[in-house]
Amino acid sequence: MSPKKGILTLSRFMFEQEREFPEATGEFSGLLSDMALAAKVVARSVNKAGLIEVLGFTGDENIFGEEVKKLDIIAFETFIRALDHGGHLCVMASEESDGLIKIPSYHEKGKYVLLFDPLDGSSNIDVNVSIGTIFSMFRRISPDGNDGTLEDCLQPGYKQVGAGYILYGSSTMFVYSTGTGVHGFTFDPSIGEFLLSNEDLKIPERGNMFSMNTGYVNRWSQGIRKYYEYVTTLDAKTKRPYSLRYIGSLVADFHRSLLYGGVFLYPPDAKSPKGKLRLMYEANPLAFLVEQAGGAASDGHTPILQKQPEEIHERTPLYIGSKDEVKLIEEFIQGKR
Ligand code: AHM
Ligand code: MG
C-alpha cells in the first residue's frame, strides 16, 4: 500500500478511481459495492462452515428451526440477493444454474452482465481449506431497458469491463480489476471493511513454482508430460526442479501464482478432453486479471481472452501465470520442444 494514501477502504478506493474518469456514472462502482457486500455475507457463512454439523445437517433444520443449506447454495443465493435489485445488471449466469438468471420483472435492468462461480473449490468446502468466488463483468450489447440475452453473456473475454475474485482463506480478500491494474483488499472483520493491501499487483515474468494435479499424469498428452518432466529435472541454472504447490482451489492456487510468480495448469486429459475448468466464470476473469498484472493465460494454442465462447458452461484447458512460463508450456504443447 502506498504510504502517501494511508488507510483506504474499497469504497473509497473506487470513488477515487472514478474521479479520474469524469464520464463515469458510478454505476459500475455500485455493482462492485454490491459484490463486496455479498462477499462479506458469504465470508461470514464460510467462517461458520465447521458449525454446520453442530447446527444441523443439510436438509435438516438447525437449532433455530431454519433449514440448513449447503455452503455453495448459500453463496449462490447470497450473490443473487445482493445483486438482482441494484439496477446495474440486465442478466446473470453462474456455475450453479443451468440457464440464464433473469433480473426479476419488478426491478430495473441495468447495462452490465455478470457471470460468476459463487463458491469454487467444491472438494475443499467441507475441510476448512481456502475456497473462492470468481466473477466476470461485461457491458450489455442488447438494447437498454430489457432483459439481458444469451448474446450478452457469450462475449469473448477481452470484452470484459471488470473481473475479480474473493478468496476465503486465512483472511478474506477481494481482488479485482476494471482494466486499470489489479488491486487487492483484505477484509478487517473488526471494522467490517475491505482495506487496500495490494495496490497494482504485478506478477513476476518467471517463477519456479508449478501448480497442477500430477495424480493425473497418466491421462495427459505427450506435450504436458514432457513439460512435467522438464520442471522436475535438475538444472540449477534455470532453478529446476520447480516447487509443486497444489491446493485444488483455483482461486487460492491462482492467488499464490499472482503474488509469487509461477504457473497454474489444468490440461485436458483422457477423462476430460476439454479440461475441467469453465471458460466464462473461471478462466476468463482470471485471464483478465493476469494480463492486467503483466502475465498470460492460454488454452495451449489461443490466449484465453481471445476465445469466442459458444455456451455458458463451456470448458477450456487453462495455463495461467507468469508470461514466460505460459509461453514455455505452449511450446511443449505445440511440439516445439
Ligand atoms: P468446482 O467448480 O467443482 O469447485 O471445480 C473446480 C475446481 C478448481 O477450483 C480447481 O482448480 C479444480 O477444480 C481442481 O480439480 P481436481 O480435483 O481435478 O484437481
Ligand atoms: Mg467452479
Tab-separated table of C-alpha atoms and ligand atoms in Angstrom:
chain	number	residue	atom	x	y	z
A	1	MET	CA	0.000	0.000	0.000
A	2	SER	CA	1.267	3.448	-0.830
A	3	PRO	CA	2.192	5.252	2.427
A	4	LYS	CA	1.028	8.520	0.871
A	5	LYS	CA	-2.535	7.223	0.706
A	6	GLY	CA	-2.846	5.946	4.265
A	7	ILE	CA	-5.679	3.546	5.035
A	8	LEU	CA	-8.062	3.141	2.097
A	9	THR	CA	-11.316	1.229	2.127
A	10	LEU	CA	-12.549	-0.485	-1.028
A	11	SER	CA	-15.364	2.024	-1.458
A	12	ARG	CA	-13.030	4.991	-1.006
A	13	PHE	CA	-10.580	3.490	-3.495
A	14	MET	CA	-13.347	3.023	-6.081
A	15	PHE	CA	-14.527	6.570	-5.516
A	16	GLU	CA	-11.006	7.926	-6.075
A	17	GLN	CA	-10.558	5.858	-9.224
A	18	GLU	CA	-13.858	7.086	-10.549
A	19	ARG	CA	-12.853	10.707	-10.068
A	20	GLU	CA	-10.120	10.126	-12.661
A	21	PHE	CA	-12.824	9.312	-15.240
A	22	PRO	CA	-15.246	12.255	-15.443
A	23	GLU	CA	-17.532	10.296	-17.801
A	24	ALA	CA	-18.069	7.568	-15.145
A	25	THR	CA	-21.652	7.348	-13.917
A	26	GLY	CA	-20.858	5.465	-10.702
A	27	GLU	CA	-22.995	2.564	-11.859
A	28	PHE	CA	-20.053	0.224	-12.135
A	29	SER	CA	-18.770	1.113	-8.662
A	30	GLY	CA	-22.294	0.468	-7.413
A	31	LEU	CA	-22.119	-3.021	-8.873
A	32	LEU	CA	-18.731	-3.701	-7.264
A	33	SER	CA	-20.025	-2.428	-3.917
A	34	ASP	CA	-22.952	-4.864	-4.099
A	35	MET	CA	-20.423	-7.581	-4.889
A	36	ALA	CA	-18.322	-6.637	-1.850
A	37	LEU	CA	-21.374	-6.734	0.394
A	38	ALA	CA	-22.238	-10.230	-0.823
A	39	ALA	CA	-18.600	-11.230	-0.244
A	40	LYS	CA	-18.853	-10.180	3.404
A	41	VAL	CA	-22.047	-12.158	3.898
A	42	VAL	CA	-20.562	-15.258	2.258
A	43	ALA	CA	-17.312	-14.890	4.237
A	44	ARG	CA	-19.380	-14.925	7.419
A	45	SER	CA	-21.019	-18.210	6.374
A	46	VAL	CA	-17.697	-19.717	5.277
A	47	ASN	CA	-16.197	-18.887	8.655
A	48	LYS	CA	-19.013	-20.764	10.337
A	49	ALA	CA	-18.753	-23.737	7.968
A	50	GLY	CA	-17.456	-26.129	10.611
A	51	LEU	CA	-20.525	-25.410	12.684
A	52	ILE	CA	-22.955	-26.673	10.043
A	53	GLU	CA	-22.873	-30.122	11.593
A	54	VAL	CA	-23.257	-28.629	15.042
A	55	LEU	CA	-26.209	-26.508	13.986
A	56	GLY	CA	-27.822	-29.107	11.692
A	57	PHE	CA	-27.093	-31.155	8.541
A	58	THR	CA	-28.001	-30.026	5.058
A	59	GLY	CA	-31.698	-30.510	4.508
A	60	ASP	CA	-32.238	-30.612	8.293
A	61	GLU	CA	-33.417	-27.844	10.497
A	62	ASN	CA	-30.819	-26.209	12.698
A	63	ILE	CA	-31.368	-25.318	16.345
A	64	PHE	CA	-33.130	-22.142	15.267
A	65	GLY	CA	-35.635	-24.108	13.197
A	66	GLU	CA	-34.136	-22.837	9.911
A	67	GLU	CA	-33.387	-25.154	7.011
A	68	VAL	CA	-29.640	-25.803	6.708
A	69	LYS	CA	-28.295	-25.314	3.210
A	70	LYS	CA	-25.033	-26.310	1.646
A	71	LEU	CA	-22.472	-23.523	1.566
A	72	ASP	CA	-22.316	-23.323	-2.216
A	73	ILE	CA	-26.076	-22.849	-2.357
A	74	ILE	CA	-25.889	-20.213	0.371
A	75	ALA	CA	-23.210	-18.384	-1.627
A	76	PHE	CA	-25.195	-18.610	-4.876
A	77	GLU	CA	-28.359	-17.252	-3.270
A	78	THR	CA	-26.469	-14.536	-1.408
A	79	PHE	CA	-24.887	-13.143	-4.569
A	80	ILE	CA	-28.218	-13.120	-6.359
A	81	ARG	CA	-29.993	-11.421	-3.481
A	82	ALA	CA	-27.272	-8.777	-3.260
A	83	LEU	CA	-27.119	-8.117	-6.983
A	84	ASP	CA	-30.511	-8.529	-8.617
A	85	HIS	CA	-32.119	-5.309	-7.405
A	86	GLY	CA	-29.336	-2.705	-7.717
A	87	GLY	CA	-30.366	-1.616	-11.215
A	88	HIS	CA	-26.850	-2.331	-12.513
A	89	LEU	CA	-27.384	-5.739	-14.135
A	90	CYS	CA	-29.531	-6.962	-17.018
A	91	VAL	CA	-28.765	-10.682	-16.649
A	92	MET	CA	-26.543	-13.111	-14.742
A	93	ALA	CA	-25.180	-16.609	-15.318
A	94	SER	CA	-23.487	-18.916	-12.874
A	95	GLU	CA	-21.949	-22.339	-12.414
A	96	GLU	CA	-24.836	-23.123	-10.061
A	97	SER	CA	-27.588	-22.519	-12.615
A	98	ASP	CA	-28.237	-24.233	-15.956
A	99	GLY	CA	-29.821	-21.316	-17.787
A	100	LEU	CA	-29.605	-17.535	-17.596
A	101	ILE	CA	-30.543	-15.873	-14.315
A	102	LYS	CA	-33.023	-13.137	-15.098
A	103	ILE	CA	-33.458	-9.929	-13.165
A	104	PRO	CA	-36.984	-10.049	-11.675
A	105	SER	CA	-39.541	-8.104	-13.741
A	106	TYR	CA	-40.161	-5.610	-10.936
A	107	HIS	CA	-36.502	-4.487	-10.815
A	108	GLU	CA	-34.817	-2.057	-13.163
A	109	LYS	CA	-32.498	-3.578	-15.807
A	110	GLY	CA	-29.013	-2.117	-15.959
A	111	LYS	CA	-26.249	-2.118	-18.542
A	112	TYR	CA	-23.955	-4.799	-17.141
A	113	VAL	CA	-23.814	-8.594	-17.336
A	114	LEU	CA	-22.411	-10.744	-14.531
A	115	LEU	CA	-21.069	-14.287	-14.787
A	116	PHE	CA	-19.884	-15.912	-11.586
A	117	ASP	CA	-18.849	-19.036	-9.774
A	118	PRO	CA	-20.259	-18.428	-6.294
A	119	LEU	CA	-18.086	-20.914	-4.413
A	120	ASP	CA	-15.293	-22.584	-6.295
A	121	GLY	CA	-13.162	-25.395	-4.901
A	122	SER	CA	-16.000	-27.749	-4.009
A	123	SER	CA	-13.688	-30.510	-2.754
A	124	ASN	CA	-12.283	-28.104	-0.143
A	125	ILE	CA	-15.531	-26.638	1.198
A	126	ASP	CA	-16.048	-29.162	3.996
A	127	VAL	CA	-12.429	-29.468	5.093
A	128	ASN	CA	-11.546	-25.908	6.066
A	129	VAL	CA	-9.266	-25.275	3.083
A	130	SER	CA	-9.320	-21.991	1.114
A	131	ILE	CA	-12.132	-21.556	-1.411
A	132	GLY	CA	-13.253	-18.624	-3.532
A	133	THR	CA	-15.778	-16.729	-5.630
A	134	ILE	CA	-14.858	-15.706	-9.187
A	135	PHE	CA	-16.676	-13.070	-11.238
A	136	SER	CA	-16.639	-11.580	-14.711
A	137	MET	CA	-18.467	-8.487	-15.985
A	138	PHE	CA	-19.391	-7.351	-19.478
A	139	ARG	CA	-21.282	-4.366	-20.808
A	140	ARG	CA	-24.541	-5.474	-22.412
A	141	ILE	CA	-24.771	-5.477	-26.212
A	142	SER	CA	-28.560	-5.843	-26.421
A	143	PRO	CA	-30.727	-2.691	-26.257
A	144	ASP	CA	-31.008	-0.979	-22.867
A	145	GLY	CA	-34.014	-1.444	-20.642
A	146	ASN	CA	-34.940	-5.059	-21.489
A	147	ASP	CA	-33.831	-8.394	-20.062
A	148	GLY	CA	-30.268	-9.322	-20.985
A	149	THR	CA	-29.799	-12.109	-23.542
A	150	LEU	CA	-27.576	-15.107	-24.168
A	151	GLU	CA	-25.565	-12.974	-26.609
A	152	ASP	CA	-24.868	-10.513	-23.790
A	153	CYS	CA	-23.302	-13.377	-21.846
A	154	LEU	CA	-21.402	-15.040	-24.678
A	155	GLN	CA	-18.861	-12.292	-25.304
A	156	PRO	CA	-15.150	-13.032	-25.657
A	157	GLY	CA	-13.009	-12.391	-22.573
A	158	TYR	CA	-11.192	-9.369	-23.968
A	159	LYS	CA	-14.514	-7.508	-23.808
A	160	GLN	CA	-14.736	-7.840	-20.017
A	161	VAL	CA	-15.075	-4.483	-18.284
A	162	GLY	CA	-14.229	-5.902	-14.904
A	163	ALA	CA	-13.334	-9.153	-13.192
A	164	GLY	CA	-12.161	-10.399	-9.851
A	165	TYR	CA	-12.231	-12.973	-7.127
A	166	ILE	CA	-12.874	-13.268	-3.447
A	167	LEU	CA	-10.579	-15.593	-1.558
A	168	TYR	CA	-11.919	-17.093	1.658
A	169	GLY	CA	-8.637	-18.099	3.244
A	170	SER	CA	-6.821	-17.308	6.471
A	171	SER	CA	-8.218	-13.877	5.724
A	172	THR	CA	-10.822	-12.859	3.166
A	173	MET	CA	-9.523	-10.932	0.162
A	174	PHE	CA	-11.289	-9.060	-2.627
A	175	VAL	CA	-9.089	-8.758	-5.711
A	176	TYR	CA	-10.363	-7.041	-8.833
A	177	SER	CA	-9.538	-5.121	-11.954
A	178	THR	CA	-11.528	-2.758	-14.128
A	179	GLY	CA	-8.749	-2.524	-16.681
A	180	THR	CA	-6.506	-0.166	-14.738
A	181	GLY	CA	-4.332	-2.654	-12.852
A	182	VAL	CA	-5.159	-5.318	-10.300
A	183	HIS	CA	-5.888	-4.260	-6.739
A	184	GLY	CA	-6.250	-6.423	-3.649
A	185	PHE	CA	-8.185	-5.645	-0.456
A	186	THR	CA	-8.090	-7.598	2.787
A	187	PHE	CA	-11.145	-7.808	4.993
A	188	ASP	CA	-10.799	-6.465	8.521
A	189	PRO	CA	-13.666	-8.149	10.400
A	190	SER	CA	-13.294	-5.829	13.376
A	191	ILE	CA	-14.432	-2.836	11.311
A	192	GLY	CA	-16.333	-4.741	8.605
A	193	GLU	CA	-14.345	-3.189	5.756
A	194	PHE	CA	-12.116	-4.335	2.917
A	195	LEU	CA	-8.857	-2.345	3.167
A	196	LEU	CA	-6.381	-1.800	0.349
A	197	SER	CA	-3.489	-4.197	0.927
A	198	ASN	CA	-2.057	-4.900	-2.554
A	199	GLU	CA	-2.180	-1.984	-4.964
A	200	ASP	CA	-1.365	-2.502	-8.646
A	201	LEU	CA	-0.233	-6.111	-8.362
A	202	LYS	CA	2.317	-7.304	-10.907
A	203	ILE	CA	3.139	-10.962	-11.471
A	204	PRO	CA	6.840	-11.843	-11.879
A	205	GLU	CA	7.716	-12.737	-15.503
A	206	ARG	CA	9.173	-16.044	-14.433
A	207	GLY	CA	8.557	-18.284	-11.480
A	208	ASN	CA	9.781	-21.616	-10.273
A	209	MET	CA	6.526	-22.939	-8.878
A	210	PHE	CA	4.018	-25.014	-10.785
A	211	SER	CA	0.529	-25.992	-9.782
A	212	MET	CA	-1.319	-28.939	-11.312
A	213	ASN	CA	-2.914	-32.219	-10.327
A	214	THR	CA	0.024	-34.529	-11.015
A	215	GLY	CA	-2.095	-37.502	-9.951
A	216	TYR	CA	-3.489	-37.419	-13.487
A	217	VAL	CA	-0.106	-37.781	-15.199
A	218	ASN	CA	-1.104	-40.979	-16.981
A	219	ARG	CA	-4.096	-39.260	-18.575
A	220	TRP	CA	-2.103	-36.362	-20.068
A	221	SER	CA	-0.967	-35.776	-23.624
A	222	GLN	CA	2.689	-36.189	-24.512
A	223	GLY	CA	3.356	-32.428	-24.555
A	224	ILE	CA	2.143	-31.947	-20.993
A	225	ARG	CA	4.061	-34.991	-19.790
A	226	LYS	CA	7.215	-33.574	-21.351
A	227	TYR	CA	6.623	-30.266	-19.568
A	228	TYR	CA	6.201	-32.161	-16.292
A	229	GLU	CA	9.468	-33.965	-16.952
A	230	TYR	CA	11.100	-30.602	-17.728
A	231	VAL	CA	10.010	-28.905	-14.461
A	232	THR	CA	11.085	-31.886	-12.351
A	233	THR	CA	14.520	-32.267	-13.993
A	234	LEU	CA	17.511	-30.927	-12.040
A	235	ASP	CA	19.131	-27.818	-13.558
A	236	ALA	CA	20.454	-25.142	-11.219
A	237	LYS	CA	20.781	-22.537	-13.995
A	238	THR	CA	17.024	-22.500	-14.653
A	239	LYS	CA	16.186	-23.089	-10.978
A	240	ARG	CA	14.845	-26.576	-11.606
A	241	PRO	CA	13.280	-28.613	-10.213
A	242	TYR	CA	10.366	-26.250	-9.675
A	243	SER	CA	8.369	-26.476	-6.464
A	244	LEU	CA	4.959	-28.070	-6.715
A	245	ARG	CA	2.114	-26.253	-4.987
A	246	TYR	CA	-1.451	-27.503	-5.499
A	247	ILE	CA	-4.372	-26.685	-3.256
A	248	GLY	CA	-7.167	-27.806	-5.587
A	249	SER	CA	-8.970	-24.462	-5.228
A	250	LEU	CA	-8.443	-22.415	-8.350
A	251	VAL	CA	-8.720	-19.039	-6.599
A	252	ALA	CA	-6.151	-19.980	-3.955
A	253	ASP	CA	-3.745	-21.539	-6.460
A	254	PHE	CA	-4.129	-18.535	-8.743
A	255	HIS	CA	-3.672	-16.039	-5.908
A	256	ARG	CA	-0.372	-17.604	-4.913
A	257	SER	CA	0.825	-17.643	-8.522
A	258	LEU	CA	-0.127	-13.978	-8.918
A	259	LEU	CA	1.876	-12.952	-5.859
A	260	TYR	CA	4.928	-15.220	-6.201
A	261	GLY	CA	5.005	-15.973	-9.923
A	262	GLY	CA	4.799	-19.412	-11.470
A	263	VAL	CA	2.071	-21.156	-13.338
A	264	PHE	CA	-1.210	-22.996	-12.806
A	265	LEU	CA	-2.138	-25.742	-15.255
A	266	TYR	CA	-5.359	-27.622	-15.820
A	267	PRO	CA	-4.766	-29.509	-19.073
A	268	PRO	CA	-7.253	-31.601	-20.990
A	269	ASP	CA	-6.849	-35.288	-20.253
A	270	ALA	CA	-8.219	-38.647	-21.273
A	271	LYS	CA	-11.159	-38.212	-18.895
A	272	SER	CA	-11.915	-34.520	-19.614
A	273	PRO	CA	-10.879	-33.886	-23.226
A	274	LYS	CA	-11.690	-30.163	-22.959
A	275	GLY	CA	-10.223	-29.759	-19.488
A	276	LYS	CA	-12.319	-29.273	-16.388
A	277	LEU	CA	-12.469	-25.543	-15.813
A	278	ARG	CA	-15.150	-23.254	-17.212
A	279	LEU	CA	-14.308	-20.529	-19.684
A	280	MET	CA	-16.899	-17.930	-18.732
A	281	TYR	CA	-16.652	-17.725	-14.959
A	282	GLU	CA	-13.332	-19.374	-14.093
A	283	ALA	CA	-10.790	-18.935	-16.909
A	284	ASN	CA	-11.900	-15.592	-18.426
A	285	PRO	CA	-11.966	-13.481	-15.260
A	286	LEU	CA	-8.626	-14.812	-14.043
A	287	ALA	CA	-7.143	-14.324	-17.517
A	288	PHE	CA	-8.296	-10.689	-17.439
A	289	LEU	CA	-6.610	-10.207	-14.066
A	290	VAL	CA	-3.381	-11.955	-15.011
A	291	GLU	CA	-2.995	-9.901	-18.191
A	292	GLN	CA	-3.630	-6.731	-16.204
A	293	ALA	CA	-0.838	-7.873	-13.877
A	294	GLY	CA	1.565	-8.496	-16.783
A	295	GLY	CA	1.110	-12.277	-17.026
A	296	ALA	CA	-0.570	-14.543	-19.567
A	297	ALA	CA	-3.336	-17.127	-19.912
A	298	SER	CA	-3.697	-19.624	-22.730
A	299	ASP	CA	-5.502	-22.811	-23.669
A	300	GLY	CA	-2.240	-24.062	-25.170
A	301	HIS	CA	-2.881	-22.522	-28.579
A	302	THR	CA	-5.014	-19.399	-28.131
A	303	PRO	CA	-4.982	-16.682	-25.469
A	304	ILE	CA	-7.982	-17.308	-23.195
A	305	LEU	CA	-9.253	-13.754	-23.701
A	306	GLN	CA	-9.451	-14.285	-27.482
A	307	LYS	CA	-11.656	-17.361	-27.333
A	308	GLN	CA	-15.140	-16.935	-28.772
A	309	PRO	CA	-17.489	-18.715	-26.348
A	310	GLU	CA	-20.244	-20.948	-27.663
A	311	GLU	CA	-22.049	-21.821	-24.469
A	312	ILE	CA	-22.235	-20.560	-20.913
A	313	HIS	CA	-20.828	-23.669	-19.261
A	314	GLU	CA	-18.121	-24.326	-21.842
A	315	ARG	CA	-14.892	-25.867	-20.562
A	316	THR	CA	-11.362	-24.952	-21.530
A	317	PRO	CA	-7.824	-26.118	-20.834
A	318	LEU	CA	-6.081	-23.459	-18.751
A	319	TYR	CA	-2.430	-22.442	-18.423
A	320	ILE	CA	-2.154	-19.208	-16.480
A	321	GLY	CA	0.526	-17.256	-14.654
A	322	SER	CA	3.962	-15.795	-15.387
A	323	LYS	CA	4.329	-14.812	-19.028
A	324	ASP	CA	7.493	-16.770	-19.793
A	325	GLU	CA	6.146	-19.923	-18.167
A	326	VAL	CA	2.907	-19.842	-20.143
A	327	LYS	CA	4.911	-19.361	-23.354
A	328	LEU	CA	7.101	-22.326	-22.463
A	329	ILE	CA	4.065	-24.541	-21.870
A	330	GLU	CA	2.625	-23.529	-25.260
A	331	GLU	CA	5.886	-24.613	-26.868
A	332	PHE	CA	5.657	-28.033	-25.229
A	333	ILE	CA	2.015	-28.455	-26.225
A	334	GLN	CA	2.665	-27.391	-29.792
A	335	GLY	CA	5.567	-29.873	-30.100
A	336	LYS	CA	8.213	-27.151	-30.459
A	337	ARG	CA	10.248	-28.646	-27.617
B	1	AHM	P1	-15.569	-26.970	-8.817
B	1	AHM	O1	-16.149	-25.913	-9.692
B	1	AHM	O2	-16.392	-28.229	-8.740
B	1	AHM	O3	-15.200	-26.460	-7.457
B	1	AHM	O4	-14.233	-27.446	-9.548
B	1	AHM	C1	-13.246	-26.508	-9.828
B	1	AHM	C2	-12.027	-26.801	-9.000
B	1	AHM	C3	-10.982	-25.733	-9.078
B	1	AHM	O5	-11.081	-24.848	-8.010
B	1	AHM	C4	-9.693	-26.498	-9.020
B	1	AHM	O6	-8.673	-25.827	-9.691
B	1	AHM	C5	-10.047	-27.803	-9.662
B	1	AHM	O7	-11.429	-27.960	-9.549
B	1	AHM	C6	-9.396	-28.975	-9.030
B	1	AHM	O8	-9.760	-30.137	-9.716
B	1	AHM	P2	-9.099	-31.567	-9.412
B	1	AHM	O9	-9.667	-32.039	-8.145
B	1	AHM	O10	-9.470	-32.403	-10.589
B	1	AHM	O11	-7.602	-31.361	-9.335
B	2	MG	MG	-16.036	-23.851	-10.045
